[in-house]
PDB file of C-alpha atoms in Angstrom:
ATOM      1  CA  MET I   1      31.932  12.793  -5.205  1.00  0.00           C
ATOM      2  CA  ALA I   2      30.055   9.139  -3.782  1.00  0.00           C
ATOM      3  CA  SER I   3      32.562  10.594  -0.437  1.00  0.00           C
ATOM      4  CA  GLN I   4      30.420  12.999  -0.307  1.00  0.00           C
ATOM      5  CA  ALA I   5      26.800  11.482  -1.309  1.00  0.00           C
ATOM      6  CA  ASN I   6      27.985   9.587   1.243  1.00  0.00           C
ATOM      7  CA  ASP I   7      28.872  12.384   3.556  1.00  0.00           C
ATOM      8  CA  ALA I   8      25.280  14.087   2.874  1.00  0.00           C
ATOM      9  CA  LYS I   9      23.441  10.614   3.159  1.00  0.00           C
ATOM     10  CA  ALA I  10      25.796   9.727   7.241  1.00  0.00           C
ATOM     11  CA  GLU I  11      24.476  13.429   7.668  1.00  0.00           C
ATOM     12  CA  GLY I  12      20.670  12.740   7.150  1.00  0.00           C
ATOM     13  CA  ASN I  13      21.399   9.367   8.817  1.00  0.00           C
ATOM     14  CA  LYS I  14      22.304  11.930  12.162  1.00  0.00           C
ATOM     15  CA  PHE I  15      19.410  14.288  12.298  1.00  0.00           C
ATOM     16  CA  PHE I  16      17.004  10.411  11.216  1.00  0.00           C
ATOM     17  CA  GLY I  17      18.530   9.850  14.558  1.00  0.00           C
ATOM     18  CA  ALA I  18      18.034  12.666  16.492  1.00  0.00           C
ATOM     19  CA  GLY I  19      13.690  12.801  15.670  1.00  0.00           C
ATOM     20  CA  GLU I  20      15.202  16.212  12.598  1.00  0.00           C
ATOM     21  CA  TYR I  21      12.647  14.196  10.267  1.00  0.00           C
ATOM     22  CA  GLU I  22      12.751  17.300   7.815  1.00  0.00           C
ATOM     23  CA  ARG I  23      16.131  17.987   7.492  1.00  0.00           C
ATOM     24  CA  ALA I  24      16.926  14.624   6.585  1.00  0.00           C
ATOM     25  CA  LEU I  25      15.043  14.421   4.285  1.00  0.00           C
ATOM     26  CA  SER I  26      16.830  16.994   3.129  1.00  0.00           C
ATOM     27  CA  GLN I  27      20.613  15.881   3.984  1.00  0.00           C
ATOM     28  CA  TYR I  28      19.036  12.914   2.028  1.00  0.00           C
ATOM     29  CA  GLU I  29      17.842  14.856  -1.176  1.00  0.00           C
ATOM     30  CA  THR I  30      20.838  16.106  -0.769  1.00  0.00           C
ATOM     31  CA  ALA I  31      23.005  12.646  -1.681  1.00  0.00           C
ATOM     32  CA  LEU I  32      20.747  11.327  -4.847  1.00  0.00           C
ATOM     33  CA  GLN I  33      21.229  14.652  -5.743  1.00  0.00           C
ATOM     34  CA  ILE I  34      25.574  14.422  -6.178  1.00  0.00           C
ATOM     35  CA  ALA I  35      24.332  10.519  -6.060  1.00  0.00           C
ATOM     36  CA  ALA I  36      22.614  11.747 -10.624  1.00  0.00           C
ATOM     37  CA  GLU I  37      25.918  12.363 -11.424  1.00  0.00           C
ATOM     38  CA  LEU I  38      27.427   9.289 -10.467  1.00  0.00           C
ATOM     39  CA  GLU I  39      27.406   6.125 -13.098  1.00  0.00           C
ATOM     40  CA  SER I  40      27.614   3.304  -9.671  1.00  0.00           C
ATOM     41  CA  ALA I  41      25.521   4.533  -7.599  1.00  0.00           C
ATOM     42  CA  GLU I  42      21.895   2.381  -7.594  1.00  0.00           C
ATOM     43  CA  ASP I  43      23.418   1.354  -3.814  1.00  0.00           C
ATOM     44  CA  ILE I  44      23.684   4.944  -1.730  1.00  0.00           C
ATOM     45  CA  ARG I  45      20.407   5.991  -4.353  1.00  0.00           C
ATOM     46  CA  SER I  46      18.118   3.176  -2.889  1.00  0.00           C
ATOM     47  CA  ALA I  47      18.957   3.517  -0.009  1.00  0.00           C
ATOM     48  CA  CYS I  48      18.887   7.185   0.478  1.00  0.00           C
ATOM     49  CA  HIS I  49      14.046   7.198  -1.116  1.00  0.00           C
ATOM     50  CA  SER I  50      13.927   4.385   1.420  1.00  0.00           C
ATOM     51  CA  ASN I  51      15.934   6.500   4.628  1.00  0.00           C
ATOM     52  CA  ARG I  52      13.420   9.383   3.233  1.00  0.00           C
ATOM     53  CA  ALA I  53      10.952   6.666   3.250  1.00  0.00           C
ATOM     54  CA  VAL I  54      11.072   5.811   7.147  1.00  0.00           C
ATOM     55  CA  CYS I  55      11.031   9.950   7.761  1.00  0.00           C
ATOM     56  CA  PHE I  56       7.415  10.505   5.708  1.00  0.00           C
ATOM     57  CA  LEU I  57       5.965   7.455   7.285  1.00  0.00           C
ATOM     58  CA  LYS I  58       7.383   8.895  10.497  1.00  0.00           C
ATOM     59  CA  LEU I  59       5.670  12.111   9.731  1.00  0.00           C
ATOM     60  CA  GLY I  60       2.893  10.509   8.427  1.00  0.00           C
ATOM     61  CA  LYS I  61       2.978  11.489   5.360  1.00  0.00           C
ATOM     62  CA  TYR I  62       1.822   7.272   3.490  1.00  0.00           C
ATOM     63  CA  ASP I  63       1.541   8.745  -0.377  1.00  0.00           C
ATOM     64  CA  GLU I  64       4.706  10.080  -0.185  1.00  0.00           C
ATOM     65  CA  THR I  65       6.795   7.247   1.416  1.00  0.00           C
ATOM     66  CA  ILE I  66       5.200   4.872  -1.352  1.00  0.00           C
ATOM     67  CA  LYS I  67       6.375   7.285  -4.121  1.00  0.00           C
ATOM     68  CA  GLU I  68      10.671   6.762  -1.956  1.00  0.00           C
ATOM     69  CA  CYS I  69       9.621   2.781  -1.519  1.00  0.00           C
ATOM     70  CA  THR I  70       8.847   3.135  -5.098  1.00  0.00           C
ATOM     71  CA  LYS I  71      12.100   4.498  -7.164  1.00  0.00           C
ATOM     72  CA  ALA I  72      14.438   2.503  -4.452  1.00  0.00           C
ATOM     73  CA  LEU I  73      12.676  -0.498  -4.910  1.00  0.00           C
ATOM     74  CA  GLU I  74      12.911   0.595  -9.072  1.00  0.00           C
ATOM     75  CA  LEU I  75      16.428   0.572  -8.194  1.00  0.00           C
ATOM     76  CA  ASN I  76      17.117  -2.624  -6.224  1.00  0.00           C
ATOM     77  CA  PRO I  77      13.572  -4.204  -6.641  1.00  0.00           C
ATOM     78  CA  SER I  78      14.819  -7.160  -3.508  1.00  0.00           C
ATOM     79  CA  TYR I  79      15.608  -4.295  -0.804  1.00  0.00           C
ATOM     80  CA  LEU I  80      13.712  -5.977   1.935  1.00  0.00           C
ATOM     81  CA  LYS I  81      12.932  -2.445   3.889  1.00  0.00           C
ATOM     82  CA  ALA I  82      11.836  -0.444   1.177  1.00  0.00           C
ATOM     83  CA  LEU I  83       9.081  -3.870   0.313  1.00  0.00           C
ATOM     84  CA  LEU I  84       8.381  -3.565   3.976  1.00  0.00           C
ATOM     85  CA  ARG I  85       8.099   1.202   4.580  1.00  0.00           C
ATOM     86  CA  ARG I  86       5.604   0.882   1.481  1.00  0.00           C
ATOM     87  CA  GLY I  87       3.740  -1.989   3.054  1.00  0.00           C
ATOM     88  CA  GLU I  88       3.310  -0.416   6.551  1.00  0.00           C
ATOM     89  CA  ALA I  89       2.675   2.631   4.935  1.00  0.00           C
ATOM     90  CA  HIS I  90      -0.012   0.943   2.315  1.00  0.00           C
ATOM     91  CA  GLU I  91      -1.573  -0.317   5.478  1.00  0.00           C
ATOM     92  CA  LYS I  92      -1.915   2.496   6.899  1.00  0.00           C
ATOM     93  CA  LEU I  93      -3.565   3.957   4.442  1.00  0.00           C
ATOM     94  CA  GLU I  94      -5.646   0.711   4.917  1.00  0.00           C
ATOM     95  CA  HIS I  95      -5.009  -0.595   1.337  1.00  0.00           C
ATOM     96  CA  TYR I  96      -4.339  -4.178   2.669  1.00  0.00           C
ATOM     97  CA  ASP I  97      -3.878  -5.684  -0.872  1.00  0.00           C
ATOM     98  CA  GLU I  98      -1.090  -3.676  -2.168  1.00  0.00           C
ATOM     99  CA  ALA I  99       1.119  -4.289   1.333  1.00  0.00           C
ATOM    100  CA  ILE I 100      -0.454  -7.828   1.359  1.00  0.00           C
ATOM    101  CA  ALA I 101       0.731  -8.343  -1.344  1.00  0.00           C
ATOM    102  CA  ASP I 102       4.256  -6.642  -0.304  1.00  0.00           C
ATOM    103  CA  MET I 103       4.517  -9.160   2.987  1.00  0.00           C
ATOM    104  CA  LYS I 104       4.942 -12.034   0.065  1.00  0.00           C
ATOM    105  CA  LYS I 105       6.826 -10.073  -1.663  1.00  0.00           C
ATOM    106  CA  ILE I 106       9.372 -10.085   1.875  1.00  0.00           C
ATOM    107  CA  ILE I 107       8.429 -13.540   2.699  1.00  0.00           C
ATOM    108  CA  GLU I 108       8.857 -14.931  -1.550  1.00  0.00           C
ATOM    109  CA  LEU I 109      12.978 -12.903  -1.153  1.00  0.00           C
ATOM    110  CA  ASP I 110      13.274 -14.262   2.366  1.00  0.00           C
ATOM    111  CA  PRO I 111      10.909 -16.960   3.485  1.00  0.00           C
ATOM    112  CA  SER I 112      12.287 -16.862   7.606  1.00  0.00           C
ATOM    113  CA  ASN I 113      11.271 -12.898   7.567  1.00  0.00           C
ATOM    114  CA  GLU I 114       8.965 -13.217  10.721  1.00  0.00           C
ATOM    115  CA  GLN I 115       7.610  -9.087  10.672  1.00  0.00           C
ATOM    116  CA  ALA I 116       6.189  -9.798   6.922  1.00  0.00           C
ATOM    117  CA  LYS I 117       4.595 -12.983   8.599  1.00  0.00           C
ATOM    118  CA  ARG I 118       2.912 -11.402  11.018  1.00  0.00           C
ATOM    119  CA  SER I 119       1.842  -8.839   8.213  1.00  0.00           C
ATOM    120  CA  LEU I 120       0.799 -11.310   6.730  1.00  0.00           C
ATOM    121  CA  PHE I 121      -1.516 -12.458   9.640  1.00  0.00           C
ATOM    122  CA  ARG I 122      -2.950  -8.852  10.180  1.00  0.00           C
ATOM    123  CA  LEU I 123      -3.732  -7.983   7.060  1.00  0.00           C
ATOM    124  CA  GLU I 124      -5.111 -11.157   5.609  1.00  0.00           C
ATOM    125  CA  PRO I 125      -8.920 -10.414   7.148  1.00  0.00           C
ATOM    126  CA  LEU I 126      -8.453  -6.503   7.168  1.00  0.00           C
ATOM    127  CA  ALA I 127      -9.004  -7.304   3.875  1.00  0.00           C
ATOM    128  CA  ALA I 128     -11.486  -9.422   4.027  1.00  0.00           C
ATOM    129  CA  GLU I 129     -13.241  -7.170   5.808  1.00  0.00           C
ATOM    130  CA  LYS I 130     -12.631  -4.379   3.765  1.00  0.00           C
ATOM    131  CA  ARG I 131     -13.590  -5.988   0.826  1.00  0.00           C
ATOM    132  CA  GLU I 132     -17.005  -7.436   2.550  1.00  0.00           C
ATOM    133  CA  LYS I 133     -17.495  -4.034   3.596  1.00  0.00           C
ATOM    134  CA  MET I 134     -16.921  -2.871  -0.724  1.00  0.00           C
ATOM    135  CA  LYS I 135     -19.190  -5.008  -1.390  1.00  0.00           C
ATOM    136  CA  GLU I 136     -22.449  -4.338   1.039  1.00  0.00           C
ATOM    137  CA  GLU I 137     -21.521  -0.691   0.299  1.00  0.00           C
ATOM    138  CA  MET I 138     -22.366  -1.365  -3.699  1.00  0.00           C
ATOM    139  CA  ILE I 139     -24.969  -3.599  -3.624  1.00  0.00           C
ATOM    140  CA  GLY I 140     -26.895  -0.482  -1.325  1.00  0.00           C
ATOM    141  CA  LYS I 141     -25.693   2.283  -4.291  1.00  0.00           C
ATOM    142  CA  LEU I 142     -27.898  -1.165  -6.309  1.00  0.00           C
ATOM    143  CA  LYS I 143     -30.415  -1.528  -4.199  1.00  0.00           C
ATOM    144  CA  ASP I 144     -30.436   2.394  -3.899  1.00  0.00           C
ATOM    145  CA  LEU I 145     -30.612   1.875  -7.764  1.00  0.00           C
ATOM    146  CA  GLY I 146     -32.961   0.062  -9.043  1.00  0.00           C
ATOM    147  CA  ASN I 147     -35.938   1.191  -6.181  1.00  0.00           C
ATOM    148  CA  SER I 148     -35.934   4.277  -7.478  1.00  0.00           C
ATOM    149  CA  VAL I 149     -36.909   3.382 -10.908  1.00  0.00           C
ATOM    150  CA  LEU I 150     -39.261   0.291  -9.567  1.00  0.00           C
ATOM    151  CA  GLY I 151     -41.019   2.752  -8.018  1.00  0.00           C
ATOM    152  CA  ARG I 152     -42.262   4.896 -10.739  1.00  0.00           C
ATOM    153  CA  PHE I 153     -43.652   1.530 -11.095  1.00  0.00           C
ATOM    154  CA  GLY I 154     -44.923   0.852  -7.716  1.00  0.00           C
ATOM    155  CA  MET I 155     -42.931  -1.410  -7.137  1.00  0.00           C
ATOM    156  CA  SER I 156     -39.471  -1.963  -5.359  1.00  0.00           C
ATOM    157  CA  VAL I 157     -36.170  -4.542  -5.707  1.00  0.00           C
ATOM    158  CA  ASP I 158     -37.875  -6.094  -2.500  1.00  0.00           C
ATOM    159  CA  ASN I 159     -40.546  -7.822  -4.299  1.00  0.00           C
ATOM    160  CA  PHE I 160     -37.869  -9.488  -6.469  1.00  0.00           C
ATOM    161  CA  LYS I 161     -35.963 -13.186  -5.302  1.00  0.00           C
ATOM    162  CA  ALA I 162     -32.147 -14.182  -6.409  1.00  0.00           C
ATOM    163  CA  VAL I 163     -32.388 -17.468  -6.559  1.00  0.00           C
ATOM    164  CA  LYS I 164     -28.968 -19.043  -6.599  1.00  0.00           C
ATOM    165  CA  ASP I 165     -28.148 -23.057  -8.702  1.00  0.00           C
ATOM    166  CA  PRO I 166     -26.497 -25.147  -6.453  1.00  0.00           C
ATOM    167  CA  ASN I 167     -26.005 -26.889  -9.879  1.00  0.00           C
ATOM    168  CA  THR I 168     -24.486 -24.445 -12.433  1.00  0.00           C
ATOM    169  CA  GLY I 169     -24.246 -20.999 -10.041  1.00  0.00           C
ATOM    170  CA  SER I 170     -26.551 -19.008 -12.575  1.00  0.00           C
ATOM    171  CA  TYR I 171     -28.938 -16.360 -10.404  1.00  0.00           C
ATOM    172  CA  SER I 172     -32.915 -16.845 -11.575  1.00  0.00           C
ATOM    173  CA  ILE I 173     -35.305 -14.084 -10.365  1.00  0.00           C
ATOM    174  CA  SER I 174     -38.987 -14.768  -8.755  1.00  0.00           C
ATOM    175  CA  PHE I 175     -41.838 -11.155  -8.715  1.00  0.00           C
ATOM    176  CA  GLN I 176     -42.994 -12.034  -5.581  1.00  0.00           C
ATOM    177  CA  GLN I 177     -46.014  -9.452  -4.804  1.00  0.00           C
TER     178      GLN I 177
END
């Protein structure tokens, strides 16, 4: 049975090498079904899930990539390729914090991994920029809400000024006409 699973996986690898990702996916799925019957086939199953993930990555199906990588990592938590592929998919979906977490895990497992270090260097400013953008959007929505309520009284949020106390870090609000 193990040899049948390996044969199906090898066939999937051939299809992948030829750029036939859908056919490769099918072969990896066959290998997974055969390997499911075996007790000690975590390595084959983990590799097949990771290989399916890279097929989905090539096809631009990033959510599927993440799911397959997560399955591979459940079987083998220190599988660097699966972490790397999941991080790439998270980056494509602009899930920068999740991608950063995967890259940090790779560096924790393999401190000499230059690809993960480069990715981390590239991702951190993107994550900070996204957080800042989300914060600005939220402030804008809160201002709109405040203006809709205050407008009934002939005021707007622009009539109020928040001043931060440098000693305590708390804010005081003052009214200005």
